[in-house]
Amino acid sequence: MSELLELAGVSYDTAGRTLLDDITVSFHPGEMTALSGPSGSGKTTLLSVAGGLLEPSRGTTSYAGRPMWRGNGDPRPEVAFVLQVYGLVPILSARENVSIALRARGVAPAEADERAEAELARFHIADLGDRQVEELSGGQMQRVACARGCVVRAEVLLADEPTSELDQVNRGLVMEQLREEAERGAVVVLATHDLELVELCDRHHVIDEGRLAR
Amino acid sequence: MTRTLRGLWSRRQALAPVAALAAALVAAVTVCVVRGRQEGDPGLVAPLVALGCVSLVAPARALAEDRRAEAALARLRGLGGLRLVGHLLAEPLLAVLAGGVVGLGVASVFAAPALTGLLVLAATVVGAALAIGVALGVHLREPLSLQVSRLARPRQASTAATFAGLLALAAAGYAVFAAGQHPAGPRWLVDAAPALVGLAIGQVLVWLLRGTARLAVARTGSASAGPFLAVRRLARRTGTVAPLALVVAAAVTATVAGTAAASSQHWVDQSARLDVAAPVRVQLDGVAAAQVLDLTHRVDPRGRWLEAAVVLPRGEDGRRTVLLDTDRYARVSAGLLGTTAAAPVSAHVAALGGGAGALGRGGTVVLAARVTGRVPATVRFDIDYVTDQNYVATRTLRVRPGRDGVVAARVHVGGCSHGCVPTGLTVDAAGRTRGISSLTLRTLRFAGIDLPQTFGLAGGSLPLSGPSLSGPSPTHRPVSTGVPVPVIATAGPTTQVRGPDGGELPASAVARVAALPLVGARGTLADLRRALAGALPTSPSARVFVLARADTPAAVLAGLTGERQTLAQVHARVDAASGAGRARTALLGGLCCLLVATIALFAGISRQRRELAHETASLRVVGLPLARLRHSVRVELLVCGLAGLVAVGLGSWLAGVLLLDRLPLLDVPADALAPDTRARPVVLVAGALVALVLVVVVAGRGRAVREGASRPVLLREEGVE
């Protein structure tokens, strides 16, 4: 069975609006796929449906043949997210925010902390490990969110505007790490407005008013 | 105005707890003020006012926090100063006013608030305006750049908050000090002392809990998700911990008030029982002590229902004396007094009447003696005694000894049916007295009394030697002054007891008790019949009673004309005279404090709901199952609940030790039993459990993590495309 992340005829309606309309698309392992489109076009909704956070109104989403929607809005363990609003836990430090993702997957606390430390170093923020995330700048928070998404070595990594708060140097750093995730064999999907980032991806889909335009 | 009403409606979720708090405050304060006035102490509302003021601080800060962005926009448009504060104040004050009017309506059900209610409402609105105004003022002084930032920044405890905590400690300390002074400090401060001590304990608990949680952060790095997250939430968020201080303060206040009310109720009950001394008490005017004794014995010859009692005013030793017909005490009084400090009296009362053979009852004199040496022709015994009708009498026995010197007789004696007291014994010999050496008394029982023992004749041997025994006998022992009257007394030296004529009799305490019927904590109890012996006419200052059992037939009671009082009547009188209603009003205030704290806790926890939902969603998105997250909330609540339980238990005990005997909640007469202000474990445990239940149930409900409301997709809400 092919380990594709597949959306087949997916539509998503809410409050009388159709946010996604009959989308069929496959995302491949080992590739970075960019999703671009104007604001409000449905990029975040598409990632949410693809990652199993939202149940499609119509159609199916699956990874390696398994449905992504688990019935409660929790993502499958094979999936990791880098959220546009970071989704960091304010009561935890930067390191704990990263290590909690590993603990959730059964990694022993000591090992989780060690790997989290290494992951923060990968994003050049090892020195911020003990800081509470609310004390960090927007860019630092975004890199913590990226580290948290990458540390679990997920088979599917869905990143929503992962560089929106970053400067040129850090943007390049994040894209390098995402590329490493793809090269490891993960399905990496990136929602972005940034055409420079699109250029760095292997595939590119454009979404407009909930429809796949390209 | 329309815009304000629209804003009110759109922010109804945030404003509803404020309105509820205002309603509870206005209703509770109004009712307590009205009740306090009725009890003559409007200051009883002070704890509620103190906690009410504190309860307004957190919602005021939250409301100001909610309006930060709006304030920032207004500032960008050039609006500022008082105009902006007024604009931002309109909605919350309208909510407070609406809640206050509802509270006024509720208060009118329980009391007639009238002007009081309106004043309380006005004070609540002004208080809320001040609290919210100050909180808004703090935000309006923030740099605009910080105010418009969409990132929430952690806020360290402000200097003002730390100062407020220290102020609570200082205020509690001063209130305790003021309550212990003579005369006590300002009444309102003393009245507010339980709440101030409660607030201080609550504040210390918050500091301890957060400090401990911070220390535990490093130690729970390897813990499972539940404790790991719970400890960090306690250490880094004020969500559950901050409202806990108010709950602890309210529970301590209510527990102290509950202990005071229980103590006061117990004191009133004890005092009423001691005062009435029997289920029914009839005070007879113009009746002598002997007459009342005779009356009770005539009306109730078998001693089934009635008991005579006489109370004498203070003697030289400052004690009052109660004289009871002790033979009837067990049947008439002991049951009613069994739950009082006078309960031990029944164990010793038997020693008062016939004790040491000093009070005779019966109708015979039994004599058995032997004369050694030369036997006289006749031996004469003169026994002086006081009859049961209070006459002095002498029973003379002339006995002719046998050749062997044996003297024996058994004769009748009158006036001892209801008790008589031997006062003297004279032995004389007639004829052939020369050579008589002594008379050995083997037995000389007078109306059941062992006279040799009573008169201290060791071995019963009377030295009868001498040239002539016709004069006053050397064995004459006037006992009316020499034999002390056995008494039961309260603490302190007891050498005398007053007789019914008001004269002092020598007394010997057979037992010490904390309190006595009819005289309270400073008095002496003796047997009426014994005290009557040899007494002059009853003192005019003596109060004469007939005590009766509850089952006394109406026909028997009808024969007693005088002021009749039952336990219930005396209870009501003691309750009113001691101002015990103040303690009940204080308890009502304490319960109202709990109500206000409950609303404040729920409002405080509810405000954290959105934050908790986001936190939960953030943890679910990384793969933590909801069950483990719920477990972490349960751990957090359990820690807070147990901390609250311990704090309320220890805090209430401490507050009780420091305050209970200093609070002006009971007017205790000088001779009355002191109220038992020791901590009552039941009340302490109840208060602590209430705190635990409040935290676990109310906070638990507010922090319930619902699956649907905490889905990870929640995190995309701000960035839906």
Coordinates of C-alpha atoms in Angstrom, one line a residue, chain B residues 48 100 108 145 171 175 234 259 269 306 406 421 641 651 691:
Chain B
L48 CA -18.5 40.0 54.9
G100 CA -27.3 44.8 43.0
S108 CA -36.4 42.0 50.8
S145 CA 3.0 49.1 22.2
A171 CA -4.2 43.7 59.3
A175 CA -6.9 42.9 64.5
L234 CA 0.2 25.5 39.8
T259 CA -17.5 27.6 66.5
D269 CA -28.2 25.9 77.0
L306 CA -40.9 18.1 93.8
V406 CA -23.5 -3.1 131.0
V421 CA -29.2 17.1 113.8
G641 CA -8.5 21.0 47.6
G651 CA -6.3 28.2 60.0
A691 CA -13.5 24.2 51.4

